[in-house]
Short mmCIF file of C-alpha atoms in Angstrom, two decimals:
data_model
loop_
_atom_site.label_atom_id
_atom_site.label_comp_id
_atom_site.label_asym_id
_atom_site.label_seq_id
_atom_site.Cartn_x
_atom_site.Cartn_y
_atom_site.Cartn_z
CA UNK J 1 122.25 251.11 32.62
CA UNK J 2 120.06 250.05 34.87
CA UNK J 3 121.13 248.65 38.04
CA UNK J 4 119.04 246.16 40.03
CA UNK J 5 117.88 246.51 43.49
CA UNK J 6 117.46 243.59 45.58
CA UNK J 7 114.55 244.10 48.69
CA UNK J 8 114.94 241.20 51.35
CA UNK J 9 113.31 241.65 54.77
CA UNK J 10 113.98 239.25 57.60
CA UNK J 11 113.84 238.11 61.08
CA UNK J 12 116.63 240.28 62.86
CA UNK J 13 116.89 243.89 60.23
CA UNK J 14 116.20 244.42 56.32
CA UNK J 15 118.80 244.52 54.03
CA UNK J 16 119.45 246.25 50.51
CA UNK J 17 121.38 244.15 47.64
CA UNK J 18 122.42 246.50 44.74
CA UNK J 19 124.05 244.87 41.49
CA UNK J 20 124.46 246.86 38.05
CA UNK J 21 122.42 244.95 34.99
CA UNK J 22 124.62 241.93 35.09
CA UNK J 23 123.41 241.27 38.40
CA UNK J 24 127.29 238.73 39.22
CA UNK J 25 128.17 241.24 42.31
CA UNK J 26 126.18 242.65 44.89
CA UNK J 27 126.96 245.35 46.96
CA UNK J 28 124.99 244.44 51.07
CA UNK J 29 123.69 247.39 52.70
CA UNK J 30 122.02 246.60 56.38
CA UNK J 31 121.16 245.69 58.79
CA UNK J 32 118.02 248.09 58.29
CA UNK J 33 115.84 248.41 61.54
CA UNK J 34 118.87 245.69 62.86
CA UNK J 35 116.89 243.22 65.74
CA UNK J 36 113.88 243.72 64.14
CA UNK J 37 111.74 240.97 61.77
CA UNK J 38 110.79 242.47 58.53
CA UNK J 39 108.23 241.10 57.08
CA UNK J 40 108.31 243.00 54.01
CA UNK J 41 110.34 245.57 52.28
CA UNK J 42 108.89 247.30 48.83
CA UNK J 43 109.28 249.61 46.30
CA UNK J 44 106.18 251.84 45.00
CA UNK J 45 106.83 251.17 40.37
CA UNK J 46 105.63 254.82 39.91
CA UNK J 47 109.21 256.30 41.89
CA UNK J 48 112.05 253.53 42.53
CA UNK J 49 112.80 255.62 45.44
CA UNK J 50 110.12 255.19 47.39
CA UNK J 51 110.30 252.37 49.60
CA UNK J 52 107.98 251.10 52.53
CA UNK J 53 108.89 248.68 55.20
CA UNK J 54 106.97 246.70 57.47
CA UNK J 55 108.99 246.23 60.76
CA UNK J 56 107.54 244.21 63.54
CA UNK J 57 108.75 242.19 66.91
CA UNK J 58 107.04 240.32 69.02
CA UNK J 59 107.58 242.85 72.32
CA UNK J 60 106.68 246.11 71.09
CA UNK J 61 103.96 245.68 67.52
CA UNK J 62 104.50 247.47 64.40
CA UNK J 63 106.14 250.13 62.72
CA UNK J 64 105.86 251.34 59.26
CA UNK J 65 108.96 252.47 58.20
CA UNK J 66 108.98 254.92 54.54
CA UNK J 67 111.57 256.06 52.79
CA UNK J 68 112.01 258.28 49.47
CA UNK J 69 115.44 258.37 48.92
CA UNK J 70 115.73 254.22 48.18
CA UNK J 71 116.39 253.29 51.62
CA UNK J 72 119.56 255.61 52.64
CA UNK J 73 116.68 257.54 54.97
CA UNK J 74 113.55 256.70 56.64
CA UNK J 75 110.91 257.71 58.60
CA UNK J 76 108.00 256.25 60.57
CA UNK J 77 104.67 256.50 59.31
CA UNK J 78 101.43 255.74 60.93
CA UNK J 79 100.78 252.17 62.39
CA UNK J 80 97.57 252.27 63.94
CA UNK J 81 95.61 249.76 61.56
CA UNK J 82 92.16 250.21 63.67
CA UNK J 83 89.53 247.61 61.85
CA UNK J 84 86.32 249.17 59.93
CA UNK J 85 83.55 248.86 63.08
CA UNK J 86 82.68 246.30 64.73
CA UNK J 87 85.65 244.15 65.31
CA UNK J 88 83.23 240.49 64.62
CA UNK J 89 85.05 237.04 65.17
CA UNK J 90 87.03 234.67 62.93
CA UNK J 91 87.09 231.30 63.78
CA UNK J 92 90.53 230.19 66.02
CA UNK J 93 92.32 227.12 65.85
CA UNK J 94 90.65 224.84 68.33
CA UNK J 95 86.97 225.48 66.13
CA UNK J 96 86.28 228.59 68.40
CA UNK J 97 85.36 231.83 67.69
CA UNK J 98 88.34 234.89 68.47
CA UNK J 99 87.87 238.70 67.91
CA UNK J 100 89.62 239.93 65.83
CA UNK J 101 93.40 241.55 66.47
CA UNK J 102 96.03 243.32 64.44
CA UNK J 103 99.36 241.42 65.31
CA UNK J 104 101.28 243.25 62.13
CA UNK J 105 101.59 243.82 58.81
CA UNK J 106 102.43 240.91 56.38
CA UNK J 107 102.66 242.41 53.29
CA UNK J 108 102.26 246.07 51.06
CA UNK J 109 101.65 247.06 47.53
CA UNK J 110 102.10 250.10 46.69
CA UNK J 111 100.28 251.36 43.60
CA UNK J 112 101.95 251.82 40.12
CA UNK J 113 100.80 255.11 39.49
CA UNK J 114 100.93 256.59 42.88
CA UNK J 115 103.86 256.19 45.06
CA UNK J 116 101.89 257.59 47.86
CA UNK J 117 98.87 255.05 47.44
CA UNK J 118 99.39 251.34 48.95
CA UNK J 119 97.73 248.55 50.01
CA UNK J 120 98.76 246.43 53.49
CA UNK J 121 97.58 242.84 54.11
CA UNK J 122 97.88 242.56 57.80
CA UNK J 123 97.58 240.07 60.84
CA UNK J 124 94.92 239.13 61.83
CA UNK J 125 93.53 239.27 58.11
CA UNK J 126 92.25 242.41 56.40
CA UNK J 127 93.26 244.97 53.71
CA UNK J 128 94.19 247.97 54.77
CA UNK J 129 95.03 251.07 52.33
CA UNK J 130 96.38 253.92 52.41
CA UNK J 131 95.97 257.47 50.17
CA UNK J 132 99.01 259.66 51.59
CA UNK J 133 101.75 257.39 51.95
CA UNK J 134 100.90 255.56 54.98
CA UNK J 135 100.14 258.56 57.38
CA UNK J 136 97.11 256.78 57.59
CA UNK J 137 95.61 253.66 57.13
CA UNK J 138 91.81 252.13 56.40
CA UNK J 139 90.38 249.01 56.25
CA UNK J 140 88.31 247.30 53.19
CA UNK J 141 86.07 245.83 55.13
CA UNK J 142 84.01 244.57 52.54
CA UNK J 143 86.38 241.35 52.29
CA UNK J 144 85.93 239.99 55.86
CA UNK J 145 82.62 239.74 55.17
CA UNK J 146 83.16 236.96 52.92
CA UNK J 147 82.28 234.45 55.40
CA UNK J 148 84.96 236.01 57.24
CA UNK J 149 83.47 234.34 61.06
CA UNK J 150 84.36 231.04 59.07
CA UNK J 151 88.66 232.08 58.37
CA UNK J 152 90.87 230.68 60.23
CA UNK J 153 94.90 230.89 60.46
CA UNK J 154 97.37 228.68 59.43
CA UNK J 155 100.22 227.94 60.86
CA UNK J 156 102.01 231.32 60.59
CA UNK J 157 99.19 232.81 61.83
CA UNK J 158 96.05 234.62 59.57
CA UNK J 159 97.53 236.66 57.33
CA UNK J 160 96.65 238.38 54.53
CA UNK J 161 100.06 237.94 52.68
CA UNK J 162 98.81 238.35 48.85
CA UNK J 163 97.48 241.65 46.84
CA UNK J 164 97.54 241.45 42.77
CA UNK J 165 96.67 244.25 40.88
CA UNK J 166 95.49 244.32 37.42
CA UNK J 167 98.48 246.26 35.36
CA UNK J 168 95.96 247.63 33.15
CA UNK J 169 92.57 247.45 35.56
CA UNK J 170 93.23 248.61 38.89
CA UNK J 171 89.63 247.84 40.30
CA UNK J 172 90.69 244.01 39.70
CA UNK J 173 92.18 243.18 43.02
CA UNK J 174 93.39 239.41 43.61
CA UNK J 175 94.14 238.77 47.51
CA UNK J 176 94.97 235.52 49.67
CA UNK J 177 94.94 234.60 52.72
CA UNK J 178 96.14 231.96 54.92
CA UNK J 179 93.99 229.99 55.88
CA UNK J 180 91.13 231.40 54.25
CA UNK J 181 91.60 231.51 50.50
CA UNK J 182 91.84 233.35 47.62
CA UNK J 183 89.46 236.29 46.62
CA UNK J 184 88.61 238.90 44.00
CA UNK J 185 87.39 242.37 43.94
CA UNK J 186 86.23 244.14 40.88
CA UNK J 187 85.40 247.68 42.50
CA UNK J 188 89.01 248.76 43.80
CA UNK J 189 88.36 246.16 46.72
CA UNK J 190 85.06 247.52 48.08
CA UNK J 191 82.94 244.32 47.42
CA UNK J 192 84.91 240.73 47.16
CA UNK J 193 84.39 236.94 45.67
CA UNK J 194 86.05 234.06 46.95
CA UNK J 195 87.70 232.34 43.85
CA UNK J 196 88.46 229.07 45.46
CA UNK J 197 86.14 226.49 43.19
CA UNK J 198 88.46 223.64 42.43
CA UNK J 199 90.55 224.18 45.32
CA UNK J 200 90.80 220.65 47.72
CA UNK J 201 91.95 220.57 51.26
CA UNK J 202 91.34 217.26 51.97
CA UNK J 203 93.92 217.06 55.00
CA UNK J 204 92.99 220.55 56.07
CA UNK J 205 88.93 220.98 56.18
CA UNK J 206 85.75 218.97 56.86
CA UNK J 207 84.89 220.01 53.50
CA UNK J 208 87.30 220.18 51.16
CA UNK J 209 85.81 221.63 48.91
CA UNK J 210 84.38 224.57 51.09
CA UNK J 211 84.26 228.02 49.54
CA UNK J 212 86.86 229.58 52.42
CA UNK J 213 89.41 227.92 54.56
CA UNK J 214 91.62 226.82 52.06
CA UNK J 215 95.35 226.91 52.85
CA UNK J 216 96.38 229.48 50.07
CA UNK J 217 100.61 230.41 50.39
CA UNK J 218 100.96 232.73 47.81
CA UNK J 219 99.44 233.16 44.64
CA UNK J 220 101.09 234.64 41.19
CA UNK J 221 100.49 236.47 38.16
CA UNK J 222 101.73 237.97 34.97
CA UNK J 223 100.28 241.36 33.73
CA UNK J 224 100.01 240.92 30.49
CA UNK J 225 97.01 238.06 31.43
CA UNK J 226 95.52 239.08 34.39
CA UNK J 227 92.97 236.56 34.31
CA UNK J 228 95.33 233.48 34.54
CA UNK J 229 96.60 233.03 37.98
CA UNK J 230 99.44 230.44 39.72
CA UNK J 231 99.01 229.52 43.31
CA UNK J 232 101.26 227.45 45.46
CA UNK J 233 98.35 225.78 48.12
CA UNK J 234 99.85 224.36 51.18
CA UNK J 235 100.00 221.15 48.79
CA UNK J 236 98.94 221.67 45.60
CA UNK J 237 99.95 223.96 42.68
CA UNK J 238 97.03 225.27 40.85
CA UNK J 239 95.67 227.19 38.37
CA UNK J 240 92.61 229.40 36.95
CA UNK J 241 92.50 230.73 33.08
CA UNK J 242 89.81 232.67 34.71
CA UNK J 243 90.21 234.94 37.01
CA UNK J 244 89.74 232.46 39.52
CA UNK J 245 86.52 230.93 38.96
CA UNK J 246 87.75 228.12 38.44
CA UNK J 247 91.09 225.88 39.58
CA UNK J 248 92.36 223.17 38.14
CA UNK J 249 96.20 221.40 39.42
CA UNK J 250 99.54 221.90 37.52
CA UNK J 251 101.21 219.91 39.88
CA UNK J 252 102.84 217.26 37.36
CA UNK J 253 105.99 215.64 37.88
CA UNK J 254 106.79 217.85 40.98
CA UNK J 255 108.62 215.66 43.37
CA UNK J 256 106.39 218.06 46.02
CA UNK J 257 103.56 219.57 45.97
CA UNK J 258 103.83 221.37 48.87
CA UNK J 259 105.31 224.60 49.12
CA UNK J 260 105.52 228.42 49.58
CA UNK J 261 106.55 230.65 47.03
CA UNK J 262 105.63 231.23 43.49
CA UNK J 263 106.12 233.38 41.21
CA UNK J 264 105.85 233.81 37.46
CA UNK J 265 108.90 235.20 34.67
CA UNK J 266 108.84 238.75 33.52
CA UNK J 267 108.46 238.22 29.92
CA UNK J 268 106.82 234.67 29.49
CA UNK J 269 103.19 234.12 30.75
CA UNK J 270 103.68 230.89 30.99
CA UNK J 271 106.81 230.36 32.62
CA UNK J 272 106.33 229.50 36.30
CA UNK J 273 108.99 229.51 39.55
CA UNK J 274 108.63 227.70 42.68
CA UNK J 275 110.49 225.67 45.25
CA UNK J 276 108.99 222.38 46.36
CA UNK J 277 109.16 221.59 50.15
CA UNK J 278 108.92 218.19 51.23
CA UNK J 279 106.03 218.06 53.22
CA UNK J 280 103.98 220.41 56.13
CA UNK J 281 105.30 218.48 58.34
CA UNK J 282 109.34 218.28 57.33
CA UNK J 283 110.04 221.80 55.85
CA UNK J 284 112.32 221.32 54.06
CA UNK J 285 113.64 220.35 50.52
CA UNK J 286 112.62 216.74 49.39
CA UNK J 287 115.95 214.61 49.73
CA UNK J 288 118.06 217.81 50.66
CA UNK J 289 118.07 219.04 47.29
CA UNK J 290 117.34 222.73 46.81
CA UNK J 291 115.27 222.90 43.47
CA UNK J 292 113.16 225.47 42.12
CA UNK J 293 111.82 224.12 39.35
CA UNK J 294 110.66 225.88 36.40
CA UNK J 295 107.65 225.15 33.63
CA UNK J 296 107.44 226.74 30.53
CA UNK J 297 104.22 225.22 29.50
CA UNK J 298 102.32 226.72 32.50
CA UNK J 299 102.33 224.08 34.48
CA UNK J 300 102.54 220.20 34.76
CA UNK J 301 105.64 220.15 33.31
CA UNK J 302 108.23 220.65 35.39
CA UNK J 303 112.15 220.66 35.33
CA UNK J 304 115.05 220.48 37.94
CA UNK J 305 117.00 223.80 38.11
CA UNK J 306 120.14 222.83 40.75
CA UNK J 307 123.04 224.64 38.94
CA UNK J 308 124.83 226.23 42.12
CA UNK J 309 122.75 225.16 44.17
CA UNK J 310 122.93 223.11 47.12
CA UNK J 311 122.56 219.48 46.42
CA UNK J 312 123.27 217.71 48.91
CA UNK J 313 122.47 217.91 53.42
CA UNK J 314 120.65 221.56 52.47
CA UNK J 315 117.32 221.10 55.41
CA UNK J 316 116.68 225.37 54.56
CA UNK J 317 112.71 227.18 53.66
CA UNK J 318 111.75 229.07 51.76
CA UNK J 319 108.85 231.32 53.00
CA UNK J 320 105.62 232.58 50.82
CA UNK J 321 107.38 236.59 49.77
CA UNK J 322 110.35 235.26 49.90
CA UNK J 323 110.93 235.01 45.88
CA UNK J 324 110.76 236.85 43.20
CA UNK J 325 111.42 238.37 39.26
CA UNK J 326 112.80 241.82 38.02
CA UNK J 327 112.25 242.78 34.66
CA UNK J 328 115.88 242.48 33.14
CA UNK J 329 116.34 240.86 30.17
CA UNK J 330 117.15 237.85 30.45
CA UNK J 331 114.69 237.75 33.50
CA UNK J 332 116.31 238.01 36.92
CA UNK J 333 114.75 235.29 39.64
CA UNK J 334 115.91 235.33 43.26
CA UNK J 335 114.86 234.34 46.45
CA UNK J 336 115.62 234.06 50.08
CA UNK J 337 116.28 230.83 52.78
CA UNK J 338 115.52 230.59 55.98
CA UNK J 339 119.27 230.02 56.32
CA UNK J 340 120.02 233.31 54.88
CA UNK J 341 121.02 232.62 52.12
CA UNK J 342 120.11 234.63 49.27
CA UNK J 343 120.33 233.31 45.29
CA UNK J 344 120.12 235.00 42.40
CA UNK J 345 120.20 234.36 38.53
CA UNK J 346 120.32 236.34 36.02
CA UNK J 347 119.57 233.91 33.47
CA UNK J 348 115.67 233.14 34.44
CA UNK J 349 116.76 230.72 36.82
CA UNK J 350 119.38 228.26 34.46
CA UNK J 351 122.62 228.84 37.18
CA UNK J 352 122.05 230.38 40.31
CA UNK J 353 125.07 232.11 42.77
CA UNK J 354 124.34 233.08 46.53
CA UNK J 355 124.72 236.92 46.51
CA UNK J 356 124.32 236.57 50.93
CA UNK J 357 124.97 233.34 53.10
CA UNK J 358 124.34 234.29 56.46
CA UNK J 359 122.00 236.59 56.55
CA UNK J 360 118.74 236.15 59.37
CA UNK J 361 115.93 233.99 58.09
CA UNK J 362 114.61 235.29 55.16
CA UNK J 363 111.22 236.34 54.91
CA UNK J 364 110.45 238.47 52.22
CA UNK J 365 112.66 239.50 48.86
CA UNK J 366 111.34 242.09 46.26
CA UNK J 367 113.23 243.03 43.06
CA UNK J 368 113.52 246.50 41.63
CA UNK J 369 114.79 247.76 38.09
CA UNK J 370 116.64 251.58 38.86
CA UNK J 371 116.83 253.07 35.96
CA UNK O 1 113.29 266.52 85.59
CA UNK O 2 112.67 262.50 85.55
CA UNK O 3 115.37 259.84 83.56
CA UNK O 4 114.08 256.70 81.64
CA UNK O 5 116.09 253.53 80.26
CA UNK O 6 114.58 252.48 77.41
CA UNK O 7 115.28 248.92 75.58
CA UNK O 8 118.07 249.18 72.52
CA UNK O 9 115.21 248.04 70.26
CA UNK O 10 113.41 251.44 71.22
CA UNK O 11 116.16 253.34 71.89
CA UNK O 12 117.72 252.06 68.13
CA UNK O 13 113.93 253.46 66.74
CA UNK O 14 114.51 255.92 68.41
CA UNK O 15 117.46 257.44 67.38
CA UNK O 16 118.45 257.91 70.31
CA UNK O 17 121.61 256.65 72.25
CA UNK O 18 120.89 257.79 75.70
CA UNK O 19 118.41 257.45 78.43
CA UNK O 20 115.62 260.18 78.17
CA UNK O 21 115.17 262.87 80.18
CA UNK O 22 112.06 264.07 80.83
CA UNK O 23 110.39 267.28 82.23
CA UNK O 24 107.06 266.77 83.17
CA UNK O 25 104.98 269.41 84.73
CA UNK O 26 103.35 266.72 87.27
CA UNK O 27 104.00 263.92 89.25
CA UNK O 28 104.80 261.56 86.66
CA UNK O 29 102.87 258.31 85.93
CA UNK O 30 103.33 255.43 83.21
CA UNK O 31 100.84 257.22 81.34
CA UNK O 32 102.78 260.57 81.84
CA UNK O 33 105.47 259.05 81.02
CA UNK O 34 104.92 257.35 78.37
CA UNK O 35 102.81 260.51 76.88
CA UNK O 36 105.78 262.56 76.84
CA UNK O 37 107.97 259.85 75.20
CA UNK O 38 105.86 259.79 72.88
CA UNK O 39 105.30 263.43 71.93
CA UNK O 40 108.92 263.43 72.24
CA UNK O 41 109.73 260.57 69.82
CA UNK O 42 107.16 259.60 67.58
CA UNK O 43 108.29 257.04 65.97
CA UNK O 44 107.66 255.02 69.65
CA UNK O 45 103.64 255.68 69.16
CA UNK O 46 102.17 252.38 70.10
CA UNK O 47 105.45 250.21 70.73
CA UNK O 48 105.35 250.33 74.13
CA UNK O 49 100.88 250.18 74.72
CA UNK O 50 98.70 248.80 72.35
CA UNK O 51 97.03 252.33 70.11
CA UNK O 52 93.77 250.56 70.10
CA UNK O 53 93.80 249.93 73.90
CA UNK O 54 96.28 251.96 75.24
CA UNK O 55 97.48 249.17 77.42
CA UNK O 56 101.00 248.34 78.24
CA UNK O 57 102.04 245.57 75.30
CA UNK O 58 102.11 242.19 77.03
CA UNK O 59 106.16 241.67 76.41
CA UNK O 60 106.84 245.15 78.28
CA UNK O 61 107.62 245.78 81.62
CA UNK O 62 108.05 249.16 84.10
CA UNK O 63 111.10 249.31 86.95
CA UNK O 64 111.42 251.96 89.37
CA UNK O 65 113.69 251.14 92.25
CA UNK O 66 114.15 247.55 91.64
CA UNK O 67 110.25 246.73 91.48
CA UNK O 68 108.48 246.02 88.53
CA UNK O 69 105.49 247.65 88.74
CA UNK O 70 104.19 247.01 85.47
CA UNK O 71 101.09 245.65 86.82
CA UNK O 72 100.11 248.70 89.47
CA UNK O 73 98.79 250.50 86.51
CA UNK O 74 98.95 252.70 84.57
CA UNK O 75 97.98 255.81 86.71
CA UNK O 76 100.26 255.01 89.77
CA UNK O 77 102.61 256.85 91.04
CA UNK O 78 105.99 256.38 91.21
CA UNK O 79 108.51 256.39 94.18
CA UNK O 80 110.04 259.68 95.02
CA UNK O 81 113.69 258.77 94.03
CA UNK O 82 112.05 258.78 90.19
CA UNK O 83 110.67 261.76 90.35
CA UNK O 84 113.23 263.43 92.08
CA UNK O 85 115.54 261.63 88.99
CA UNK O 86 117.83 260.67 90.86
CA UNK O 87 116.48 256.66 90.14
CA UNK O 88 116.00 256.34 86.32
CA UNK O 89 112.13 254.42 85.05
CA UNK O 90 113.18 251.22 83.62
CA UNK O 91 110.80 250.58 80.65
CA UNK O 92 112.13 246.74 80.19
CA UNK O 93 111.74 243.93 76.76
CA UNK O 94 110.83 241.25 78.73
CA UNK O 95 113.21 238.14 79.50
CA UNK O 96 111.01 235.46 77.18
CA UNK O 97 112.11 232.93 74.93
CA UNK O 98 115.38 230.80 75.03
#
């Protein structure tokens, strides 16, 4: 019988939560790397015991941790992310040129076939690749060549936070950057095209329909439909059906179309989950009610999922990498909050239980199914 | 033999609980101490100084004999008491925030 493992990154360490297929009784292990921020921790689809963790600290910089035994033991690997060639400049908050400088790793995306092969999305935004399990890192500089001088940091920094690789064609990669937008490569990351046509950002950009500069918060894809992407933008929930060539809004009846994470059901490509947040100035749920919204129609028609979630006096946020689904049947859905709760649903979001209530602020959640 | 005191976050990272004792062949400097620490504890690489620039991280401070010597350069000599192991060399995470 399969087990489920949740990999939870927080402001003060990592936690590994495990349960059997029923996903009712959870064992909590942690904190790992206590006192350090763990932006992301993710397992290899090719070897579920191979984990990578981004351990970072405002004082002491970046550490990359690797486990070969499902998180029981860890070893540090290379933490040097050197930009390729001339560093150049991007746009700073005040609109002036600012040199690129490495700050931290936001996201790891391990290969589906090789546990030693993985991408890293970093701040200041760039995409790196390791072919040796994190022992060395090389930038894929073609991405920053796409008008990188015009990219600006979002409030959380200029971070490459989303990396999606087509399950059937590993040459096709999507990434998203705050605040630069979404980009697509068809040659394994050598060259890139901005895919932001249809995004409109009237409150953030002088040119609301600019080719780059949009504050994309997260993108999700179902592996069966690599041309269909769902996006939670700073404002607006968006969808493309042509690999990003054009986007249309699917916010529909959401109480707010601001938010951070977005996820797709593991077995139903038209079923999408978001967590509406009141506004960019008020990072908490509308009306103090923590509601996941689910669309079974690929957007526009959304239903609130509230059973087991606090429906009064709730003022937490759910960050962009803090929601995940598992591949069990029925599909499990998970998210963590800035208040330290980790909620789990073993029935596609119909009902929720708090696996943990008092962790440090949750930065990321990933789900693994362990054979 | 000199003694180095690390902040708790770096002790955790290096998986040590005690002060570090280093036997350096030449009179110690901040650079040679960090070099020796990184060689002995590879997990510490890049955490005290930026790997790209080699500069001390902004929120890391060096103390010797009760004085902040962080801005005296990475190649300055250290007080005799530190060199003789009578006083430790402190690597400190700066007090900041609230």
